[in-house]
XYZ file of C-alpha atoms in Angstrom:
127
model
C -5.273 -6.153 -1.993
C -5.956 -2.693 -3.314
C -5.157 -2.084 -6.963
C -4.658 1.442 -8.255
C -5.100 2.481 -11.869
C -4.110 5.922 -13.125
C -5.595 7.561 -16.192
C -5.752 10.950 -17.854
C -2.182 11.368 -18.987
C -1.245 12.460 -22.465
C 0.517 15.020 -24.602
C -0.185 18.689 -23.954
C 1.413 21.977 -24.925
C 3.120 24.304 -22.478
C 0.504 26.163 -20.481
C -2.090 23.470 -20.956
C -3.963 21.400 -18.408
C -4.584 17.759 -17.625
C -6.578 15.992 -14.956
C -5.220 12.692 -13.714
C -7.432 10.155 -11.991
C -6.500 7.248 -9.770
C -9.210 4.654 -9.317
C -9.005 1.891 -6.767
C -10.372 -1.636 -6.856
C -10.184 -4.554 -4.457
C -10.648 -2.344 -1.434
C -11.532 1.102 -0.209
C -9.213 4.097 -0.080
C -11.311 5.689 2.612
C -8.817 5.163 5.439
C -5.676 5.841 3.439
C -3.713 8.956 2.770
C -3.044 9.253 -0.938
C -0.154 10.681 -2.852
C 0.958 11.507 -6.355
C 4.562 11.040 -7.417
C 6.373 11.396 -10.708
C 9.492 10.055 -12.327
C 11.237 11.579 -15.295
C 13.754 9.622 -17.394
C 17.053 9.256 -15.580
C 15.712 10.784 -12.392
C 14.498 9.441 -9.084
C 10.832 9.242 -8.240
C 9.768 12.469 -6.575
C 6.868 13.640 -4.476
C 4.225 15.776 -6.147
C 1.220 16.030 -3.815
C -0.556 14.215 -1.005
C -3.859 14.372 0.817
C -5.197 12.929 4.049
C -7.859 10.230 4.207
C -10.489 12.878 4.932
C -9.449 15.077 2.040
C -7.884 17.819 4.087
C -4.403 19.238 4.611
C -3.102 18.784 1.068
C 0.644 19.108 0.692
C 2.564 19.951 -2.464
C 6.069 19.947 -3.798
C 7.434 23.436 -4.215
C 7.917 23.025 -7.953
C 4.193 22.542 -8.605
C 2.586 24.530 -5.820
C -0.071 26.881 -7.123
C -0.388 24.959 -10.385
C -1.517 21.488 -9.286
C -4.412 20.530 -7.020
C -4.947 17.155 -5.387
C -8.434 16.055 -4.381
C -10.329 12.900 -3.639
C -13.839 11.513 -3.760
C -14.134 8.672 -1.285
C -17.610 7.807 -2.555
C -16.006 7.019 -5.920
C -12.837 5.516 -4.471
C -10.867 7.917 -6.658
C -8.131 10.496 -6.246
C -7.446 13.300 -8.702
C -4.594 15.559 -9.680
C -5.581 18.686 -11.574
C -2.545 20.047 -13.373
C -2.637 23.561 -14.796
C -0.023 25.788 -16.420
C 2.002 22.755 -17.380
C 5.668 23.153 -18.210
C 8.067 20.907 -20.146
C 9.793 20.048 -16.869
C 6.547 18.448 -15.696
C 7.077 15.690 -18.256
C 7.223 12.378 -16.396
C 5.375 9.212 -15.568
C 2.906 10.043 -12.817
C 2.034 7.504 -10.152
C -0.591 7.461 -7.457
C 0.058 5.649 -4.219
C -1.729 4.743 -1.003
C -0.318 5.132 2.507
C -2.170 2.558 4.588
C -0.910 3.777 7.966
C -0.745 7.558 7.744
C -0.105 9.785 10.747
C -3.217 11.353 12.163
C -4.589 14.143 9.978
C -1.484 14.505 7.882
C 0.148 12.938 4.851
C 3.691 11.942 4.059
C 6.025 12.725 1.177
C 8.550 9.884 1.131
C 7.841 7.156 -1.446
C 8.847 4.392 0.973
C 5.938 5.346 3.252
C 3.453 4.272 0.582
C 2.295 0.690 0.290
C 0.233 0.436 -2.886
C 1.213 1.892 -6.244
C -0.400 2.228 -9.612
C 1.326 1.440 -12.888
C 1.703 5.084 -13.846
C 0.450 7.334 -16.612
C 2.681 9.297 -18.985
C 2.435 13.072 -19.078
C 4.351 14.839 -21.826
C 4.458 18.627 -22.091
C 5.761 20.007 -25.355
C 7.477 23.377 -25.611
């Protein structure tokens, strides 16, 4: 079974940047679409970004489009989320997830479509 471990979270000021990583063990991510989600206190888990198994066709939530970039390196079994121009409303626990049966050449945005989840990494943006 694939295990996902996120890292790179932390405390940053408004306007700052962070780069999250999601490393996999116990299997390869090569055939999976990958997504990033986040959950703020008292709120539901929401979609942030996703990418196909081949690294193309990234999709983004409207609230972060133009500020965040998802990428992957299948040779390292790792997915990344580069977050720039961070805002206080980006404060949340960020999770990566793997979709083991993605549609051809696209990625999905609903959490229930994803089969493997990491434990999350906290991102806090101070004002």
